[in-house]
Amino acid sequence: MESKFPASTLAFVAERAPQAIRTPPGRHPLPREFITQHQRARIIAALAEETVEKGYRAVTVADIVRRAGIARNTFYENFSSKEDCFLAASEFAVKEALRRVVDAASKVDTWPARVNAGLAAFLHYVASEPALARTCIVEALSAGPAAVDRYERSIQAFVPLFRMGRKISAKGEELPGTLEETIVGGIFWIIYQRIIMGQTEQIEELLSELVEFSLTPYIGAEAAKRTAAEAPPTPAS
Amino acid sequence: MLDLETRDRAASPERARIVEALIEIAAERGYVETTVEMILDRAGLDRSAFDRHFRGKYDCFLSAWQEINEDCMRKMLEAYNSQEDWPDRLRAVAHEIIEGLRHDPSRASFAVEVLAAGDAARARRDMTMRVIASLVDAGRNEMEDSEAVPHTTAEALAGAAYGQIYAKVVRGEADELPALIPQLMSAAVMPYLGIEAALKELGRGSEQPARYRRDVAADSPDKPIDPATTPEGYPPELARLPPGRHGLPREFVVHNQRERLIAGLAESIAENGYSGTTIAHITRHAAVSRRTFYEHFSSKDECFVAAYDTVMAELRERVSAAFDDTDDWPHAVKGGIGAMLHFLAAEPHLARLCMVEALVAGPVVVERYDAAIQSFVPYFREGREGRSPEVLSRLSPTTEEALVGGMVSLISRRIIAGRAEELEELLPDLVEFTLTPYLGSAEAAEIAQED
């Protein structure tokens, strides 16, 4: 998997959208707005690329417009502000990641195997979209109050998937209330660190460690290690 | 490396006033809106005062941020050392951080706002985060099999805690922070000590462990009290000791005694840890008199600083020689890392002293440790030369710092686990890890595997 940083975002959002139209029904098509509003996708891709280069706060609407090759008016027809556009980018990325995770997890039976398969799909997505990942994970922790809402919303999107583990844990009721936030936040942080270190190509190699980290509180270290040692189904792109 | 002049300027009251004003304004207005004029207005100073200390707004922000991080690291390590048991140590660190944020809302807001200054601010934060992760990772020493927990776990736990605390600070909900302590403690203890210990931490609520073991130790009859190891014994001039001083030529015998004392310190640290080491231990190992010790050093801390500087100078020299030995950059990096691992593996006591105890020793060497990390950055930065735009685009301005930091934390974890002798086994992994951003994983792996 090549690390086309940051051009891949544009490739993904802009090129994938038309393909999605041809996707047969039932295969989780991309969100409607990305199918019907090609422009929105291009703008979001431009935002992600600009953000990687300059950091969220330094990016202006003018930068985005220039990178996307659109008129300023077109930007404002789609988004009310840079913040609005950022929010849409983040929502898109979270939805898409969640779709891939749920899709991968539904192919296996037990909860630990689902975590394994879901995380594999998640890491695969991040590795293929480093600019978008950086925009949503890294910048969320440095862009002030509104960004914090996004960061927490991204985390909360994945929390229920882990919370299910409490049902199979002997101590499920007693576990710390923010355990799932810690697991998801920890995974985000590790990914952030790898992106910063220029190790996007190796993100998928983190799978077994992160699976063990996520499962240990629910099923104990031994069982977590066993699941982590199993190869999950190859993530579909 | 900080020089004497920088330190003097850092101690200037005028500079301190500017920094205080900056922190207040930035907390109110944010990074972008803060101007030098506003800062000076608040501080009641003129532009020439600002120019004496800072090159501009960005420089001023980063200097203030650097000081806040150093101060935070110092306090964290003091809190960590104030307790005996690892969970109590972590708990003390959590309290230190959270109480600091609650009682100084301006600094807390500043810590959020400064991130807008860009990658350098973030890199500084990440260095502090790596220290926190290494304190969490010390939990593996409590386990029968110290390699049983994946190495990313501590990093993940520290990062997740940061995210939760950050969110509360941004929302102005600092008063809810203490309620996070049992939650964070429980999650942090779980991988290392198991579920029962984790539930126990949860049950302790936001209880604070008794502070400062030093006070406790002073009442304890079975521990010999050495005036130079008590906090009062920290000589104030130590903080201003220029690093270069120890390299001055001296008489051979004196020099030799110094080296014996340094070796003695390293041995007693290996036996007792830094905080458990007394001057009596050092003189016993060095086989010199107590008087001789005081002819060379005024305290244990000063001896430690000298030892640290000596070891780091040696390490730097070896790395630099190995690096310069080869023209081809990737192989030069491999040579440099190899030389570093070889030295540390051959000298496990010194390795422990400079890579592990330096972080736990606290106030005296924290900034030297940072400076040492920075001194390895240029070796990697050379790797950018002549790379394609595609490769350069995947590097961030702080990639090199992150690589050095990542490498150091992998090395120190081995040393903490008491496996310094096996450090050379890390060579292929470290070479692949550090070369990948520049060469891609295939070529990096190939060079890593070559003999």
XYZ file of C-alpha atoms in Angstrom, chain B residues 1-2 127 308-309 311-313 315-316 340 354-355 358 365-379 404 408:
31
model
C 22.465 22.878 25.062
C 21.674 25.811 27.313
C 8.329 14.828 24.425
C 25.537 12.384 32.981
C 27.600 14.898 31.016
C 28.593 9.624 29.706
C 26.710 11.648 27.118
C 29.914 13.229 25.813
C 28.242 8.499 23.700
C 28.042 11.465 21.351
C 25.175 3.741 20.494
C 21.894 8.280 31.331
C 18.787 6.750 29.791
C 18.195 10.811 34.209
C 19.031 16.818 34.389
C 15.654 17.070 32.729
C 16.707 19.842 30.410
C 20.016 18.159 29.674
C 18.068 15.095 28.672
C 16.035 17.186 26.248
C 19.179 18.777 24.878
C 20.742 15.353 24.414
C 17.749 14.218 22.393
C 18.018 17.323 20.231
C 21.694 16.680 19.593
C 20.869 13.493 17.685
C 18.287 15.161 15.447
C 20.756 16.482 12.801
C 21.971 12.965 11.935
C 14.918 10.094 18.245
C 15.208 6.476 23.047
